[in-house]
XYZ file of C-alpha atoms in Angstrom:
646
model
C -54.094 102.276 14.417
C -52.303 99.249 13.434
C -48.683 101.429 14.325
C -50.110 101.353 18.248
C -50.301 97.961 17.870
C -46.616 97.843 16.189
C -45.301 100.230 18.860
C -47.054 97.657 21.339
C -45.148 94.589 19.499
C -42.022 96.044 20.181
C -42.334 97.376 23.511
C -43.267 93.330 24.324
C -40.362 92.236 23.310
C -37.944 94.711 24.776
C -39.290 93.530 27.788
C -39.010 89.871 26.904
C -35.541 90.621 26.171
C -34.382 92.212 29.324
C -36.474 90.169 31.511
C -33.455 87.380 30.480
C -30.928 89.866 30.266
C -31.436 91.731 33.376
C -32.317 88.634 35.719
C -29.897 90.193 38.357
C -32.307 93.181 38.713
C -36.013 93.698 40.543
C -39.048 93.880 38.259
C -39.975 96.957 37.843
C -36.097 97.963 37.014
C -36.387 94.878 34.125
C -39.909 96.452 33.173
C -38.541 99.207 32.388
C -35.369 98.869 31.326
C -36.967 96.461 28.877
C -39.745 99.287 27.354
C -36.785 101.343 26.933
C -35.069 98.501 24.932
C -37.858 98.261 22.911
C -38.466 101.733 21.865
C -34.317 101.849 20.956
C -35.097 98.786 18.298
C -38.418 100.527 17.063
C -36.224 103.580 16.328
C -32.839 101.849 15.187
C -33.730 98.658 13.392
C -36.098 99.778 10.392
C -33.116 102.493 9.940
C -30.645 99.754 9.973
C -32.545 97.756 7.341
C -33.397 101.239 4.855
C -29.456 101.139 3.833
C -30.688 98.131 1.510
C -34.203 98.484 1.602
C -35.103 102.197 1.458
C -37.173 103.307 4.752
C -40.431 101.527 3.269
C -42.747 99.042 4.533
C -40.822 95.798 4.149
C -37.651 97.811 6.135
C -40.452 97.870 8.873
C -41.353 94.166 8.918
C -37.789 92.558 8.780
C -37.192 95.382 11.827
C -39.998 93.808 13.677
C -39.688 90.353 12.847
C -35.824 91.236 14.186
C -36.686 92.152 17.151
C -39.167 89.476 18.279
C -36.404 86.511 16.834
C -34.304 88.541 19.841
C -36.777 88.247 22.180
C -37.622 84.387 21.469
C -33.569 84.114 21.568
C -33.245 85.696 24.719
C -35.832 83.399 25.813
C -33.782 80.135 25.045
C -30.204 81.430 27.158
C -29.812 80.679 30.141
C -29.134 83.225 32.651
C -25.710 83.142 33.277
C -25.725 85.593 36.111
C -27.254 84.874 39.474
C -29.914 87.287 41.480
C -28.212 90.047 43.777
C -28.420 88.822 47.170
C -30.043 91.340 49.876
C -26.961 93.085 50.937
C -25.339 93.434 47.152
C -28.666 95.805 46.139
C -31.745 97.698 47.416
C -35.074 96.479 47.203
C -37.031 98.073 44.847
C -39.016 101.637 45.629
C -42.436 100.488 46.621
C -45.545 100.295 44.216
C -47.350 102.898 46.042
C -44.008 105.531 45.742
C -43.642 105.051 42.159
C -47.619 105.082 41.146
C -48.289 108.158 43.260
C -45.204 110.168 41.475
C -45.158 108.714 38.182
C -49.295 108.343 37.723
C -49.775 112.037 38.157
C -46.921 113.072 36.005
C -47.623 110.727 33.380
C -51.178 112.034 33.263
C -50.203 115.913 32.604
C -47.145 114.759 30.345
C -50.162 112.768 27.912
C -52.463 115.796 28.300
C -49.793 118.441 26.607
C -48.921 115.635 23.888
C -52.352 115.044 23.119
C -52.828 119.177 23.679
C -49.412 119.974 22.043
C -49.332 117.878 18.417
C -51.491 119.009 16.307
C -54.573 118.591 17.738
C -57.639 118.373 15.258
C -60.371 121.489 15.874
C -62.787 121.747 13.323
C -59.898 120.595 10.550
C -57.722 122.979 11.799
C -54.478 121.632 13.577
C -53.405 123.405 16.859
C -50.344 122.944 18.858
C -49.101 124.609 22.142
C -46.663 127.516 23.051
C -43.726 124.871 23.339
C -44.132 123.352 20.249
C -45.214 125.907 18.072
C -41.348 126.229 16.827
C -39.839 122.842 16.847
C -42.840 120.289 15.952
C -42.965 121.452 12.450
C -39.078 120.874 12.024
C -39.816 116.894 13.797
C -42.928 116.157 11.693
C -41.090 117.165 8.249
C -38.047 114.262 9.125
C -40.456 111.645 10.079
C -43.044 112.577 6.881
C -40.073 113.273 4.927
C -38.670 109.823 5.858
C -40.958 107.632 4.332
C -39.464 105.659 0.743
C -36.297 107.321 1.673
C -32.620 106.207 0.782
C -30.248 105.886 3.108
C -28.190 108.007 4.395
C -30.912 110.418 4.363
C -30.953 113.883 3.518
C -33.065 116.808 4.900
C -36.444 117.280 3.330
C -36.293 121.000 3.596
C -32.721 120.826 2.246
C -32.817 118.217 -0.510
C -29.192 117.108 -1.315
C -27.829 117.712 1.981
C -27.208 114.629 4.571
C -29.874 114.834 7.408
C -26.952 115.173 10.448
C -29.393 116.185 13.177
C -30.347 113.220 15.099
C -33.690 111.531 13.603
C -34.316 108.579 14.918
C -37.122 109.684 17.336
C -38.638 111.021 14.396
C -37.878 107.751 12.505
C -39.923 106.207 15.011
C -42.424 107.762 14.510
C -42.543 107.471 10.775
C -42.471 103.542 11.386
C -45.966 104.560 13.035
C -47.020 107.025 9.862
C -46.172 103.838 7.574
C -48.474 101.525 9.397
C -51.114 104.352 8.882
C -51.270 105.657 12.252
C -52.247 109.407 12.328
C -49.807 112.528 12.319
C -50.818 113.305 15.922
C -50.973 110.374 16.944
C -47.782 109.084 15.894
C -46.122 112.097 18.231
C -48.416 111.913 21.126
C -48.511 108.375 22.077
C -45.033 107.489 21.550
C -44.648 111.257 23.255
C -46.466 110.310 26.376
C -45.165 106.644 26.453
C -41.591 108.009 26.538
C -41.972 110.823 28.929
C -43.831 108.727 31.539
C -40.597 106.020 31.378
C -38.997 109.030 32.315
C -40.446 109.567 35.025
C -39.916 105.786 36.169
C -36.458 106.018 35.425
C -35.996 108.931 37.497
C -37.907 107.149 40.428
C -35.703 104.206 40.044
C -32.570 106.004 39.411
C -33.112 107.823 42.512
C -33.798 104.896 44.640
C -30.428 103.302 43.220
C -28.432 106.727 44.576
C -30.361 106.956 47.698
C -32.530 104.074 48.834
C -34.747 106.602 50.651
C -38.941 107.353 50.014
C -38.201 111.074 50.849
C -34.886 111.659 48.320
C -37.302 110.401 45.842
C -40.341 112.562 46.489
C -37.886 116.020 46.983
C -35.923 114.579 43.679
C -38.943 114.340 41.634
C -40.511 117.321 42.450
C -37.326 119.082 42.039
C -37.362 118.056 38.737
C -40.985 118.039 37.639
C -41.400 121.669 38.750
C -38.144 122.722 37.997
C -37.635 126.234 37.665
C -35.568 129.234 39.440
C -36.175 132.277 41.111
C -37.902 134.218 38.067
C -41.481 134.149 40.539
C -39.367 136.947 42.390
C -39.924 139.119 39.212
C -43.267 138.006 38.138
C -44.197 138.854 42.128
C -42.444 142.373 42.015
C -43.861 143.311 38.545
C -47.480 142.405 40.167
C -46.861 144.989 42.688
C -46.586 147.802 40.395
C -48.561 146.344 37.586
C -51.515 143.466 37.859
C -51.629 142.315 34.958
C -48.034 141.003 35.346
C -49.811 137.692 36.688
C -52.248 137.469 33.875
C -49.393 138.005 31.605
C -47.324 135.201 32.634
C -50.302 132.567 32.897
C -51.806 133.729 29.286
C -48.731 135.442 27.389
C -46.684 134.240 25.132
C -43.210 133.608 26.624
C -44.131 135.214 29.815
C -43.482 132.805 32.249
C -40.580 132.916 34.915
C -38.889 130.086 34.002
C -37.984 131.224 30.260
C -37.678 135.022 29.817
C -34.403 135.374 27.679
C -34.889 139.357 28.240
C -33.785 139.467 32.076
C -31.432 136.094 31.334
C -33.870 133.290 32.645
C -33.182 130.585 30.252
C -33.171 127.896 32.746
C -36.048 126.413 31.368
C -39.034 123.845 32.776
C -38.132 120.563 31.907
C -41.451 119.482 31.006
C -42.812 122.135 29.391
C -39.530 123.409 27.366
C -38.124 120.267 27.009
C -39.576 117.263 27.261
C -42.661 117.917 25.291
C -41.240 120.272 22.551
C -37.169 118.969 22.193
C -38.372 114.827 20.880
C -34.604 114.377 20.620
C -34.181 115.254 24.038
C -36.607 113.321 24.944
C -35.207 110.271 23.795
C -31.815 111.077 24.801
C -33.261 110.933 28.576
C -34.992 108.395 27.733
C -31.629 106.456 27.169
C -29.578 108.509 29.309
C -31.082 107.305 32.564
C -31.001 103.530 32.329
C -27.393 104.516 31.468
C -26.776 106.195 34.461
C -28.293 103.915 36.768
C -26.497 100.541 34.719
C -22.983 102.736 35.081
C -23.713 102.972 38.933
C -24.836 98.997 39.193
C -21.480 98.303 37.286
C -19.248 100.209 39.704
C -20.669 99.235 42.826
C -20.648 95.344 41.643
C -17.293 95.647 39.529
C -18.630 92.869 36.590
C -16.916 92.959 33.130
C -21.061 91.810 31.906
C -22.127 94.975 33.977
C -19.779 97.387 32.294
C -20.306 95.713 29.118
C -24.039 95.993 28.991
C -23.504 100.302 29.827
C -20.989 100.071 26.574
C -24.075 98.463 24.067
C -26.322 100.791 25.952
C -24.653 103.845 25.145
C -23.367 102.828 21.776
C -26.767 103.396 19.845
C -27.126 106.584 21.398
C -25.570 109.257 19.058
C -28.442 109.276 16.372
C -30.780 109.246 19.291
C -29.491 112.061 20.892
C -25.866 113.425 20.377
C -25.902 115.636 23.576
C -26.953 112.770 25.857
C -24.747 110.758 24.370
C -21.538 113.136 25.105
C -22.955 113.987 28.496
C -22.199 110.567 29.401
C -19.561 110.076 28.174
C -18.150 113.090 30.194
C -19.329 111.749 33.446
C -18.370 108.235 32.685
C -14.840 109.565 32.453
C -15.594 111.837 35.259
C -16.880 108.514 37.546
C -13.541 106.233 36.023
C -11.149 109.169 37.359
C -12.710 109.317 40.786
C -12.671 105.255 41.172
C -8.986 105.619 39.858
C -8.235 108.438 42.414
C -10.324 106.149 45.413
C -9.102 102.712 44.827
C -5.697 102.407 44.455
C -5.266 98.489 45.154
C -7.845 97.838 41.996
C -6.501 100.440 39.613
C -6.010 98.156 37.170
C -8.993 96.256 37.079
C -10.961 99.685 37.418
C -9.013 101.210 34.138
C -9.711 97.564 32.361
C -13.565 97.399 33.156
C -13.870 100.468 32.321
C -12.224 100.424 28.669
C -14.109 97.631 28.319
C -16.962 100.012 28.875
C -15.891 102.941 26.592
C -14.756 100.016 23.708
C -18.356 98.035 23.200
C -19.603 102.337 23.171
C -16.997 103.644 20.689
C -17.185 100.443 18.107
C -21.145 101.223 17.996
C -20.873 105.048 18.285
C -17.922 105.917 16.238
C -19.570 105.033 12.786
C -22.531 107.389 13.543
C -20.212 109.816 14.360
C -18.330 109.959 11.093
C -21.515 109.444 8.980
C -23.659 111.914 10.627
C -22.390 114.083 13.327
C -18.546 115.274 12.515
C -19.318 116.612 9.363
C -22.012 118.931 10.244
C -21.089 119.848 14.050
C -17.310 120.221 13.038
C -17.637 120.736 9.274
C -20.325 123.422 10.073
C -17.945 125.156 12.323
C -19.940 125.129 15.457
C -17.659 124.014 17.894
C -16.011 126.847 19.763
C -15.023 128.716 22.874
C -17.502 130.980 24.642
C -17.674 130.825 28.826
C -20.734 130.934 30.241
C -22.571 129.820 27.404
C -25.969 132.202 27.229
C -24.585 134.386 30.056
C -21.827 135.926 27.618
C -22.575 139.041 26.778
C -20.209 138.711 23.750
C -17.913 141.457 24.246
C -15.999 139.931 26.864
C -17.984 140.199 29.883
C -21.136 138.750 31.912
C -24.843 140.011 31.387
C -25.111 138.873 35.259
C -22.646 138.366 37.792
C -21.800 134.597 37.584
C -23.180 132.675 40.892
C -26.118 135.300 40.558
C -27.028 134.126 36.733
C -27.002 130.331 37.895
C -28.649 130.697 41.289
C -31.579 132.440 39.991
C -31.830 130.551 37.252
C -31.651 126.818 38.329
C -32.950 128.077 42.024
C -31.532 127.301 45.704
C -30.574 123.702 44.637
C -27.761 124.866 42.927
C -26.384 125.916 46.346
C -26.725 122.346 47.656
C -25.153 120.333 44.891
C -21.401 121.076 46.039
C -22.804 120.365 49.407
C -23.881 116.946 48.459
C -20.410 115.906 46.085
C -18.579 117.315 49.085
C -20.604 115.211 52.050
C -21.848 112.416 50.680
C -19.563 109.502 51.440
C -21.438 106.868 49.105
C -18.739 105.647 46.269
C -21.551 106.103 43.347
C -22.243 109.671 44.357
C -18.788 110.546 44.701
C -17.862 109.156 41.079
C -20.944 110.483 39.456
C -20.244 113.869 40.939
C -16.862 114.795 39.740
C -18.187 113.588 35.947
C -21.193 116.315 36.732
C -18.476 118.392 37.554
C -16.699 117.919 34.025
C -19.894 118.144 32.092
C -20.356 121.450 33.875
C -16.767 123.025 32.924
C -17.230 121.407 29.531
C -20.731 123.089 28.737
C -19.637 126.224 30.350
C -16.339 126.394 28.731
C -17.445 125.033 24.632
C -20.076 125.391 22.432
C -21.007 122.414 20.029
C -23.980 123.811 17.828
C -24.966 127.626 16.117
C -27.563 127.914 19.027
C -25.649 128.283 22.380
C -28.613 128.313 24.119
C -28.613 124.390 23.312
C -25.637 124.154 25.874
C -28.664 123.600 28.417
C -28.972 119.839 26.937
C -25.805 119.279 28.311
C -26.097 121.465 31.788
C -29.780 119.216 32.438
C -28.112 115.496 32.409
C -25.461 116.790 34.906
C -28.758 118.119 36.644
C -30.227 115.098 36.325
C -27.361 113.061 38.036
C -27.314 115.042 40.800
C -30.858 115.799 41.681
C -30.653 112.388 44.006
C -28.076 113.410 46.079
C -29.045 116.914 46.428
C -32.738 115.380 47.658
C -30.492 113.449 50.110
C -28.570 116.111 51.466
C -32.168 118.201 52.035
C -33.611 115.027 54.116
C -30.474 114.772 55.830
C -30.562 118.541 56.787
C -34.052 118.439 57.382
C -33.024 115.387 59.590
C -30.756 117.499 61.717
C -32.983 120.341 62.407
C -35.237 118.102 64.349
C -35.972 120.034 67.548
C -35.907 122.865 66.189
C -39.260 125.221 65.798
C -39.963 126.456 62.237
C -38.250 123.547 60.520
C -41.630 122.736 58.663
C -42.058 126.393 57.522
C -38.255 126.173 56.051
C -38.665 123.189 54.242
C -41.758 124.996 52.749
C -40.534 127.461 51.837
C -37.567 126.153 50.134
C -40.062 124.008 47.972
C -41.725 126.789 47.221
C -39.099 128.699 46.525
C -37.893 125.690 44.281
C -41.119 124.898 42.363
C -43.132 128.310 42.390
C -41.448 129.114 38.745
C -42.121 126.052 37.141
C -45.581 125.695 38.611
C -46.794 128.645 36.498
C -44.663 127.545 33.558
C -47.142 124.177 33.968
C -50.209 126.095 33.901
C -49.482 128.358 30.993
C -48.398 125.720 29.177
C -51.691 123.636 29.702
C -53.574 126.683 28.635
C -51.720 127.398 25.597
C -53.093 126.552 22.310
C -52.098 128.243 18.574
C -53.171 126.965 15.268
C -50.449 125.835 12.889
C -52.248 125.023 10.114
C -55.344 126.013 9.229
C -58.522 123.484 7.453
C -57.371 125.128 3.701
C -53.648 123.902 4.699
C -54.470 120.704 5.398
C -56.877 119.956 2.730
C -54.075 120.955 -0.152
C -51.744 118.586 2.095
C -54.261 115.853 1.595
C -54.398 116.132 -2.493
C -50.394 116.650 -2.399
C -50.080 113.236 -0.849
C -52.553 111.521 -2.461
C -52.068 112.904 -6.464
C -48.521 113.946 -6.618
C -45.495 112.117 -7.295
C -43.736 111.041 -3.653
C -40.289 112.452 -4.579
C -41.563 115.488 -6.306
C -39.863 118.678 -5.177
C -42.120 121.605 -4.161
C -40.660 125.175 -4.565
C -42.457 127.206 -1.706
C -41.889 130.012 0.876
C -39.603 129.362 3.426
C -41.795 129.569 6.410
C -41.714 127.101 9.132
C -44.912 125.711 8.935
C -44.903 124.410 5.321
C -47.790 122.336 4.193
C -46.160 120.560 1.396
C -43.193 119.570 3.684
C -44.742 118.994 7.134
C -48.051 117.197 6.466
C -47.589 115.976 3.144
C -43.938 114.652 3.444
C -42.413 116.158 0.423
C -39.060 117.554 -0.543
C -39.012 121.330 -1.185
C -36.223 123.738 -2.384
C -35.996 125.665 1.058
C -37.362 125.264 4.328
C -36.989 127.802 7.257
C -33.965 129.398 8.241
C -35.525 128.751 12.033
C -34.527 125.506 11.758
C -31.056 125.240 9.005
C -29.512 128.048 10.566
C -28.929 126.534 14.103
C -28.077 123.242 12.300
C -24.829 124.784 10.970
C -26.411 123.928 7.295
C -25.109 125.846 3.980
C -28.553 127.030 2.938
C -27.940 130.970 1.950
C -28.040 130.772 -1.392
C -31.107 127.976 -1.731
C -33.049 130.227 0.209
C -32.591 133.405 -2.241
C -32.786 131.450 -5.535
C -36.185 130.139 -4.167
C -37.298 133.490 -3.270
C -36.426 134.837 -6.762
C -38.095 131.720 -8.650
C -41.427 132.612 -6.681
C -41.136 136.295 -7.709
C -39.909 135.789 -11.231
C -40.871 132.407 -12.653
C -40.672 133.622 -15.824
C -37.022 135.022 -15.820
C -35.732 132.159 -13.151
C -37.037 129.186 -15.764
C -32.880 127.771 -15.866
C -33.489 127.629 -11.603
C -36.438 125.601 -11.613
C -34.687 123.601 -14.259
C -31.406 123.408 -12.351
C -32.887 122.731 -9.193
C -35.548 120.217 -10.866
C -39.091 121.702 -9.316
C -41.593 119.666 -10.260
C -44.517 121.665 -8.499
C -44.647 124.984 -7.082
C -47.148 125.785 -4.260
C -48.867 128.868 -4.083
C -50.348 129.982 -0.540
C -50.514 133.394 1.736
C -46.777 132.340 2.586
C -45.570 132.795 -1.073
C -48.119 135.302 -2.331
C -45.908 138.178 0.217
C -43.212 137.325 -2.536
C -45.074 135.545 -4.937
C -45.993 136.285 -8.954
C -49.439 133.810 -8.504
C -50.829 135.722 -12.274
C -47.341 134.502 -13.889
C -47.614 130.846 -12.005
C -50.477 130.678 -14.104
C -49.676 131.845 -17.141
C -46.874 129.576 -17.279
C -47.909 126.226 -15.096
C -51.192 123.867 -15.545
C -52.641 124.241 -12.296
C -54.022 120.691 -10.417
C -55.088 122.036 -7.283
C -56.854 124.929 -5.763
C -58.711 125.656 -3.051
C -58.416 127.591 0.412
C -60.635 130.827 1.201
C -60.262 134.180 0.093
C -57.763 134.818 3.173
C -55.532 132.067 2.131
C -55.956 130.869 -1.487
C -53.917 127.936 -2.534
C -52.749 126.829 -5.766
C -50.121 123.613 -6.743
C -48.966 123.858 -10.038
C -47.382 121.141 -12.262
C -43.928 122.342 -13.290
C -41.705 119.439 -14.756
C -42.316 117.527 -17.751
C -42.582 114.527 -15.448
C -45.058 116.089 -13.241
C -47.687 116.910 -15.467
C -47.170 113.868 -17.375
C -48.118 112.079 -14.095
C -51.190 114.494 -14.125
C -52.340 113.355 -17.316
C -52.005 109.715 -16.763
C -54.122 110.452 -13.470
């Protein structure tokens, strides 16, 4: 487990570093502002160091030994900024607010990583409902990582630059390296990330509102977000009882994600969170951005604006939507301070392009490297309103308020309430850049997958959750006197949290094996006996041994996942499907393409010639049952030289 302990090394000296560079802030803010740091140099730095090194062991050590010279420099400069008096910033939440929100959450957050990523049974590996789709696609970067050049290319897609942002996933093959476990080097980092969430949220909240209640409304809010899709679930139970059992034990059944009656409005946990590990880490950045970019405008410090620019700079390859989320509302928040304060206009427009240079000069070569030239070269960026609610053909699938009210619940109602009501600065700022993320996301469409528009909707959610939970204490506030008020503030809960609630408990229940013990015994002798850039032509289905577990390149992976990355992969996929069929008549393609070991499984035998394979191939490996036999062959000269030599 020594990549626990490496993950651990890091995360002491993010803290050590913001402990110096955050001395104007409260403890818990420099706690975890200073985990966060540390996780951004676990997943940056060894990068940083593969463009010379390759992404191998001694990229890992000069990473680490990197970040602690940091930390024992930060530890030698003096603090050049002195601690915010009482009536420049809020005392911190109390101890007992943030461990009876963020305990709890934290707890079911490491249960569905631990639950969720593949979890041994038996030598079988099981994952969850969520991450039956996407955990494949994040374990084949961070396996496929490892002895890498850089820039790095896709390992289902050999030859083609790996755009998508990896560095979650690079994080965790830091931890593979150090030989920490497959599952564990998702989970813990998993659960370690999502419960710093959850403190961020807490704190970020307290920063917007400064009141116990806002916090607890906020959090739950969020936690058991969800929208009116119980309403269904309740009607269908009416007519039909098994509608219950169907959304608590069926697959996709839950009221929160149900693209056939247009619920996509998903639970963050559950859809999110635990399944989306770019996501994940974008929120993980995202909020100590947010709450930095409200600091900086309310005490109006070049140092304040300048630490939100270095923040945000890294961000891209962490998470590209985060990244351009706030970017929207920081030019959102500079045009409301702009509109507001008319004696400091200047000074405003200066600290803030301050701001957006120290972002740009950081962001702008990720950009160019990675993201341009497959969001824009792919030709995903377009114009579609109303992103998942377009019914294509020029109209609406549901009538526009309707779609986002009973999607995102009754809070959507009370966001304009709170941008129009609040009078605090920071609210008003943040809420006309929510309000340009908003047109933005429903107006464009940056990726193949529109539905991904919702990474860009949440962060505007995010921002705005505070002062919504403000408004509802405020409200609740007013009706004091009044008899019922307890039942309405109930039932609006309820109302608000019913949806995701179930999404929750199916998702704890939920549990799918992704590979079965024959699967991951052939993955075992593929990493251990053949050559670590070999290239493995094998059926394009999602959960592909050779690529997943064992970290090699193969000729095609799943269109599942290259499709919605705006890949060219058409013709890969077909000559791969005709080499399996026809090895004998396709010999120039596995020449051309360089295989140097085909794998034979269930997957390939639907398409498969396994009698040819072995007429034509030495085969090194076979095993499986008589459900699933499995054969590797050794294809290339180089291959089965590396056979004989043993």
């Amino acid at each position: 487990m020594l990549g626990i302990v490496v993950l651990a090394a890091f995360e002491l000296f993010g803290v050590l570093q913001a402990w110096r560079l955050f001395s104007r802030r409260g403890r818990t803010v420099r706690l975890w502002l200073g985990m966060v740091m540390g996780l951004m140099e676990m997943m940056w730095l060894p990068s940083l160091f593969a463009f010379a090194l390759d992404f191998t062991l001694p990229a890992q050590r000069l990473a680490l030994l990197t970040s602690a010279l940091a930390a024992v420099g930060c530890a030698f400069i003096r603090p050049g900024e002195r601690p915010l008096s009482e009536g420049e910033a809020k005392e911190e939440p109390p101890l007992w607010l943030i461990l009876c929100l963020v305990v709890p959450a934290m707890l079911m957050s490491g249960y569905l990583q631990y639950t969720h990523m593949f979890r041994e049974v038996d030598g079988a590996l099981y994952v969850g409902q969520s991450t039956y789709g996407d955990l494949c696609m994040h374990a084949s970067f961070a396996t496929g990582l490892i002895g890498q050049s850089y820039p790095p290319e896709y390992s289902i897609l050999p030859g083609t630059r790996l755009g998508y942002p990896f560095l979650v996933d690079a994080l965790s093959a830091t931890m593979l390296i150090y030989g920490t476990p497959l599952a564990a080097a998702f989970s813990v980092p998993g659960t370690l990330m999502t419960g710093l969430i959850w403190l961020g949220f807490v704190l970020f909240t307290w920063e917007m509102t400064g009141k116990k209640s806002a916090v607890v409304i906020a959090f739950v809010l969020l936690f058991f977000n969800g929208g009116l899709g119980f309403l269904g679930t309740l009607d269908r139970v009416t007519s039909d009882p098994t509608a219950l059992n169907d959304a608590l034990n069926g697959y996709y059944q839950t009221p929160t994600n149900m693209p056939d009656v247009n619920l996509r409005w998903v639970n963050a946990l559950c859809d999110l969170l635990v399944p989306q590990r770019t996501l994940m880490a974008g929120w993980l950045c995202v909020l100590p951005a947010l709450y930095l970019l409200v600091a900086a405008m309310r005490e109006r410090r070049a140092a304040a604006f300048l630490a939100v620019g270095l923040w945000a700079g890294p961000m891209p390859m962490i998470h590209t939507h985060s990244f351009l989320a706030l970017g929207v509302i920081s030019l959102g928040a500079m045009i409301d301070c702009l509109l507001r304060e008319k004696k400091r206009r200047l000074r405003t427009l200066l600290l803030f392009a301050l701001y957006g240079a120290a972002a740009c000069a950081l962001a702008l070569p990720q950009l160019l490297e990675w993201t341009f030239p497959q969001t824009v070269g792919g030709g995903s960026l377009r114009i579609l309103f109303n992103w998942v609610n377009n019914d294509g053909n020029g109209g609406l699938k549901d009538e526009y308020f309707w779609f986002w009210i009973k999607n995102v619940g009754l809070v959507y109602l009370i966001f304009p309430l709170a941008a129009l009501t609040i009078r605090k600065p920071a609210v008003k700022a943040l809420s006309l850049g929510c309000l340009l993320l908003y047109a933005l996301a429903e107006t464009v469409v940056f990726q193949p997958n529109v539905y991904d528009n919702n990474k860009l909707f949440f962060v505007a959610f995010l921002a705005m959750l505070p002062a919504a939970a403000e408004i509802l204490t405020d409200i609740y506030a007013r009706l004091k006197g009044i008899r019922g008020r307890c039942v309405l503030a109930a039932a609006f809960i309820l109302a608000s949290t019913l949806s995701g609630a179930i999404t929750i408990v199916r998702e704890a229940k939920s549990e799918y094996q992704i590979f079965g013990k024959e699967q991951v015994e052939a993955a075992a002798f593929i990493r251990e006996n053949t050559l670590e850039d070999g290239l493995f032509l094998t059926a394009t289905n999602h959960n592909n041994a050779p690529a997943v577990l064992a970290g090699r390149k193969i000729v095609c992976g799943a269109d599942l996942y290259l499709y919605f990355h705006g890949v060219d992969y058409a013709q890969r996929a077909e000559d791969a499907r005709r080499m399996l069929a026809d090895p004998a008549g396709t010999a120039a393609l596995y020449e051309e393409y360089g295989v140097d070991y085909v794998f034979f499984s269930s997957y390939e035998a639907q398409n498969g010639d396994l009698a040819a394979l072995k007429e034509l191939y030495p085969l090194i490996y076979e095993g499986g049952a008589w459900y699933d036999e499995i054969c590797v062959f050794a294809v290339s000269p180089r291959a089965q030289a590396a056979v004989q030599a043993g």
